[in-house]
Tab-separated table of C-alpha atoms in Angstrom:
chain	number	residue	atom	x	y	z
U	160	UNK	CA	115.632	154.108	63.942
U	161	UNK	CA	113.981	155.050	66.921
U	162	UNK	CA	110.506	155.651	65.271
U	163	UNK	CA	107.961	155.390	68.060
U	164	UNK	CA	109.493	156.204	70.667
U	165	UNK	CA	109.284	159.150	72.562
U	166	UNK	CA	112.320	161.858	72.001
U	167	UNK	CA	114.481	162.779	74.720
U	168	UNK	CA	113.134	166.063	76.218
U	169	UNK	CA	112.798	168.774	78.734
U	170	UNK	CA	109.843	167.793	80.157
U	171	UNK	CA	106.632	169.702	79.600
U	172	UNK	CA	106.402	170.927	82.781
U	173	UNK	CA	109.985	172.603	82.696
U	174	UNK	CA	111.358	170.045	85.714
U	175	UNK	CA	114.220	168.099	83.900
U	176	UNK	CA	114.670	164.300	85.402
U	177	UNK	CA	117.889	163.046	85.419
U	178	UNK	CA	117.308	159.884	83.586
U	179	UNK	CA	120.300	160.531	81.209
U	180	UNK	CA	122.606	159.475	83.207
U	181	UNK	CA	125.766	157.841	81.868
U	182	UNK	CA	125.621	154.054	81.629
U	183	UNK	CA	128.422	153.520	83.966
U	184	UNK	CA	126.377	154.602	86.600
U	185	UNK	CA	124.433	151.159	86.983
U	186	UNK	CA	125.497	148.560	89.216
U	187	UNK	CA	126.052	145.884	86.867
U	188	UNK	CA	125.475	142.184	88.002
U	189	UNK	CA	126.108	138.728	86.442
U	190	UNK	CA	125.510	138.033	82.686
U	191	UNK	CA	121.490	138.834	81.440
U	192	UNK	CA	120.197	135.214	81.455
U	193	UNK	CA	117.224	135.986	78.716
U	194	UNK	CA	115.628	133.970	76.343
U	195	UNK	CA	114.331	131.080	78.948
U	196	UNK	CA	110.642	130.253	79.720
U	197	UNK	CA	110.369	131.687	82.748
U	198	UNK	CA	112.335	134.790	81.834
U	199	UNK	CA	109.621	135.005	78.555
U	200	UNK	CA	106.780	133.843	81.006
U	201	UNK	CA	107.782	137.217	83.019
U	202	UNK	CA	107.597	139.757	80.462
U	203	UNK	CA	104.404	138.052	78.804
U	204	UNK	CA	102.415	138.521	81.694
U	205	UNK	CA	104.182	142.072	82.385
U	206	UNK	CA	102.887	142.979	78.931
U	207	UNK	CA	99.134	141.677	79.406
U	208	UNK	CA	99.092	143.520	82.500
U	209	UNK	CA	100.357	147.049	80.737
U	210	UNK	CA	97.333	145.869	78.230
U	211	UNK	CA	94.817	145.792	80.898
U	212	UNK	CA	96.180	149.438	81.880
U	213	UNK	CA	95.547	150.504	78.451
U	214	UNK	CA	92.080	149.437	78.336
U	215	UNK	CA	91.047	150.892	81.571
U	216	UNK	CA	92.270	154.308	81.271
U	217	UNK	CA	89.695	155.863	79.006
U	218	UNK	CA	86.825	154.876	81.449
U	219	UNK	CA	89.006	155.075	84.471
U	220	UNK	CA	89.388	159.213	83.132
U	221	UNK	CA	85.755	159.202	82.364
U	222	UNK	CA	84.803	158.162	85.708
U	223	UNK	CA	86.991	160.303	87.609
U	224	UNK	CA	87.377	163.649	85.502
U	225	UNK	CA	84.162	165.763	84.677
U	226	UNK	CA	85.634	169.452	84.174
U	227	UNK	CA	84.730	170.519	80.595
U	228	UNK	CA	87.921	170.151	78.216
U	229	UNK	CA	89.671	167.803	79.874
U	230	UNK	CA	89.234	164.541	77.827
U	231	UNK	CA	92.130	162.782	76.283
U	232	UNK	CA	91.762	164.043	73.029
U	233	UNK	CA	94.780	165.716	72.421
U	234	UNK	CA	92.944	168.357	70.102
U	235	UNK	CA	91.086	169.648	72.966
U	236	UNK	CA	93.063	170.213	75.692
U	237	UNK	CA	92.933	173.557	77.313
U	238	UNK	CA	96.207	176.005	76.570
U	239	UNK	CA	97.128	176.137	80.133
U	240	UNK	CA	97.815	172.542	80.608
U	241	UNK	CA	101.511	173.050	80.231
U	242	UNK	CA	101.554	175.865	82.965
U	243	UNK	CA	99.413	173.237	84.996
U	244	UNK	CA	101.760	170.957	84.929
U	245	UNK	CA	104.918	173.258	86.014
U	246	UNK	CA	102.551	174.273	88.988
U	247	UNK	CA	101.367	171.145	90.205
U	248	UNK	CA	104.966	169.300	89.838
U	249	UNK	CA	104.042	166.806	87.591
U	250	UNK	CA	107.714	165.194	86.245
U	251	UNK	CA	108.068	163.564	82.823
U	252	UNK	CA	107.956	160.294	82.257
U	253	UNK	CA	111.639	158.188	82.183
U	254	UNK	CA	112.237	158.030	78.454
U	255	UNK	CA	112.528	154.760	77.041
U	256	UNK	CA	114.221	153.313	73.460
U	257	UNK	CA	114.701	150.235	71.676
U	258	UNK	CA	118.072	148.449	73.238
U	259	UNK	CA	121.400	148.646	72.235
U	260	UNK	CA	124.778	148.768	73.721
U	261	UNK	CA	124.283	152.417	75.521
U	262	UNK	CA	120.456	151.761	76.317
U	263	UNK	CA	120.475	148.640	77.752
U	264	UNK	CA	118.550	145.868	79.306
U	265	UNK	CA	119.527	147.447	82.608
U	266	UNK	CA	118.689	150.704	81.847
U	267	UNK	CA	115.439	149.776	80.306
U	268	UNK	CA	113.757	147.622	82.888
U	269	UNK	CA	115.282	149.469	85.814
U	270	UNK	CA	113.353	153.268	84.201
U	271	UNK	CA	110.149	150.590	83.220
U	272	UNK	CA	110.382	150.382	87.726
U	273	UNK	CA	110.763	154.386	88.188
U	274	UNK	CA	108.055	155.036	85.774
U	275	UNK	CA	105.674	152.888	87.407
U	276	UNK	CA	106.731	153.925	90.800
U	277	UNK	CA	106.492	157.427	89.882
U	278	UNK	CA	102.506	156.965	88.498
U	279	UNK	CA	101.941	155.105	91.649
U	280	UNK	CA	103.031	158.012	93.869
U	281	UNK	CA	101.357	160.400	91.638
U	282	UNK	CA	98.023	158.761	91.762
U	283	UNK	CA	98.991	157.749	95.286
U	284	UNK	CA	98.648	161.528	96.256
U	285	UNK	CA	95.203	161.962	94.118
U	286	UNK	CA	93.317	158.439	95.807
U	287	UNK	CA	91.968	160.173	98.732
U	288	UNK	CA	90.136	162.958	96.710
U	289	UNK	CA	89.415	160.386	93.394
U	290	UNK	CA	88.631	156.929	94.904
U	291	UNK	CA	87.484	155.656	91.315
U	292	UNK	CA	91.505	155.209	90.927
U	293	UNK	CA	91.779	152.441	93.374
U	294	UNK	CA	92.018	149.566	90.741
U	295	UNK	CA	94.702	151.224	88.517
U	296	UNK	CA	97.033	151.600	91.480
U	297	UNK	CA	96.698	148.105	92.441
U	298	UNK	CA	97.525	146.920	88.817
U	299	UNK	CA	100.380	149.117	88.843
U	300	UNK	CA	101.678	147.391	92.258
U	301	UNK	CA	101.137	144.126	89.958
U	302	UNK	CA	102.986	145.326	87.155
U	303	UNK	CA	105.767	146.379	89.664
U	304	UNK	CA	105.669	142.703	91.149
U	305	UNK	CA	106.222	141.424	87.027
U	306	UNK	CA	108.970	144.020	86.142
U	307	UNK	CA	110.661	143.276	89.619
U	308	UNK	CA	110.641	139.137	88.986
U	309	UNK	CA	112.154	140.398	85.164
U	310	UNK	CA	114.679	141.924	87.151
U	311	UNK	CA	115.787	139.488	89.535
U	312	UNK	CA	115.333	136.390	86.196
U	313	UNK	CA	118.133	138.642	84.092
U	314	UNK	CA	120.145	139.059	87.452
U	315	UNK	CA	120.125	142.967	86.298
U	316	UNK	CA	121.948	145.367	88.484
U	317	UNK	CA	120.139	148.534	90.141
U	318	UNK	CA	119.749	151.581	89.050
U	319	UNK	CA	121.648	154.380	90.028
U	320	UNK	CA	120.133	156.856	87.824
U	321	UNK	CA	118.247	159.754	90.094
U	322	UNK	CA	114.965	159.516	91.292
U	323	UNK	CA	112.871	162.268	92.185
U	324	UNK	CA	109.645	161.655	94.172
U	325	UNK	CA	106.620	164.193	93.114
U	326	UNK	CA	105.485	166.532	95.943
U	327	UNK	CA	101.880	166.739	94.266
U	328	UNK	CA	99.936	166.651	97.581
U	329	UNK	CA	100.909	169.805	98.739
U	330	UNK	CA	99.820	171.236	95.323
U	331	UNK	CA	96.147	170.368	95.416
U	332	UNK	CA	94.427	173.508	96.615
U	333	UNK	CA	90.862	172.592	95.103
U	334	UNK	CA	88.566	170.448	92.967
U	335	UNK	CA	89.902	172.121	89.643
U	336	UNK	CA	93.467	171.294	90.091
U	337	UNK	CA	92.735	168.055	91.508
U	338	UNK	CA	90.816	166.954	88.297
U	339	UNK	CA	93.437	168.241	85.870
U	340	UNK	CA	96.021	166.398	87.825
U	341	UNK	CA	94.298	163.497	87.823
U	342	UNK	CA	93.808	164.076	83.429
U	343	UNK	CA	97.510	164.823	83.162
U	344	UNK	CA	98.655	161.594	84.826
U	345	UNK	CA	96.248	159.218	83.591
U	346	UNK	CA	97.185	160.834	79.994
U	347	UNK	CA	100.977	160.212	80.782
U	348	UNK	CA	100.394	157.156	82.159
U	349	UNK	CA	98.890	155.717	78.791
U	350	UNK	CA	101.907	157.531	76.918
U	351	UNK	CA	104.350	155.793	78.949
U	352	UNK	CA	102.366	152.295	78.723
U	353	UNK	CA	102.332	152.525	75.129
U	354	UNK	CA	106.376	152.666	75.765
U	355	UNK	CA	106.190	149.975	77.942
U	356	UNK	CA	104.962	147.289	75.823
U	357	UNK	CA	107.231	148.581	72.626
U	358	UNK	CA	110.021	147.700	75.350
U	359	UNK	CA	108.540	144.279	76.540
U	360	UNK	CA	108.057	143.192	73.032
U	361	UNK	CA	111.395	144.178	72.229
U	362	UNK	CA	113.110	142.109	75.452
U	363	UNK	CA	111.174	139.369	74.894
U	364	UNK	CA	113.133	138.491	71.728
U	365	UNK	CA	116.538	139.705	73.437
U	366	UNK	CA	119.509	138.202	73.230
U	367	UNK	CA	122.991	139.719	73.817
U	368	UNK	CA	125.958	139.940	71.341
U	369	UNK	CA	129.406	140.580	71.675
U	370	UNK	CA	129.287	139.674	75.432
U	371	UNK	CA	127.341	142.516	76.212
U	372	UNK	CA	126.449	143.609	79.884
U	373	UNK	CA	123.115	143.978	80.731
């Protein structure tokens, strides 16, 4: 069962991401090489990191987002969040699921790279109006550097699946809709950390059967 994770959706914001591509579309490489100390080193330390994340978001929002209603309680969040989102361009998340042989390795760790590279752009575009976000974009340039080495230790392919880069700057006519974009990506953010470390628990104890690709 996929308990846990996150279903496959059209995003809230009503901007479907290709991320369901078909698995033939990665580059494939040589045979994963998992299971090895440095390979388990890797994802340990890519886990901690996502951790840290964790921990810093609540005061990270606190510090940074003071408009009544937006906390990260999900039972209080205004009803026009979802229309805030389709406005401001916010995309989804890339959806991620325990392995098997149509979600693989490859797959996993290569939408683990476009999620944090999407969060980095996205906070990227809020950092000159919200300074307070400084750290959490460094650690997700970290995390990058971890899921990058995981990469390169499994010899995974790269993705081909599509990327779309978020045009949020252009979006940001004021203070209000510059705090709630900063609430709904620091609330994704956690969502999609929480994903994270399901998946880096999950290739940590990896191993291929049936002379499975990557």
């Amino acid at each position: 069962m996929e308990t846990n994770f996150r279903k496959d959706r059209e995003t809230e914001t009503g901007i479907l991401i290709q991320y369901e591509l078909p698995e033939r579309l990665l580059v494939q490489s040589a045979p994963v090489q998992t299971g090895g100390p440095a390979f388990q080193s890797a994802t340990e330390h890519a886990r901690i990191l996502v951790e840290k994340i964790l921990r810093d978001i609540p005061a990270m929002h606190r510090a940074a987002v003071n408009t009544e209603g937006l906390t990260l309680d999900p039972s209080s969040h205004p009803t026009n969040l979802e229309m805030m989102m389709t406005s401001l361009g916010i995309p989804a998340a890339p959806v991620l699921r325990p392995l098997s042989k149509h979600f693989t390795l490859n797959i996993c760790v290569n939408r683990m790279s476009d999620g944090i590279r999407l969060h980095q752009e996205l906070l990227g575009a809020l950092h000159a109006d919200v300074s307070k976000l400084r750290d959490i974009q460094t650690d997700l340039r970290d995390l990058n550097t971890h899921i990058s080495k995981i990469k390169e230790l499994a010899q995974l392919g790269t993705s081909m699946e599509q990327y779309h880069s978020p045009d949020l700057a252009s979006r940001l006519h004021g203070n209000y809709e510059v705090q709630v974009a900063v609430h709904l990506t620091l609330q994704q953010l956690r969502s999609f950390c929480h994903d994270m470390i399901r998946s880096l628990r999950h290739i940590s104890t990896y191993r291929p059967t049936g002379g499975a690709t990557p």
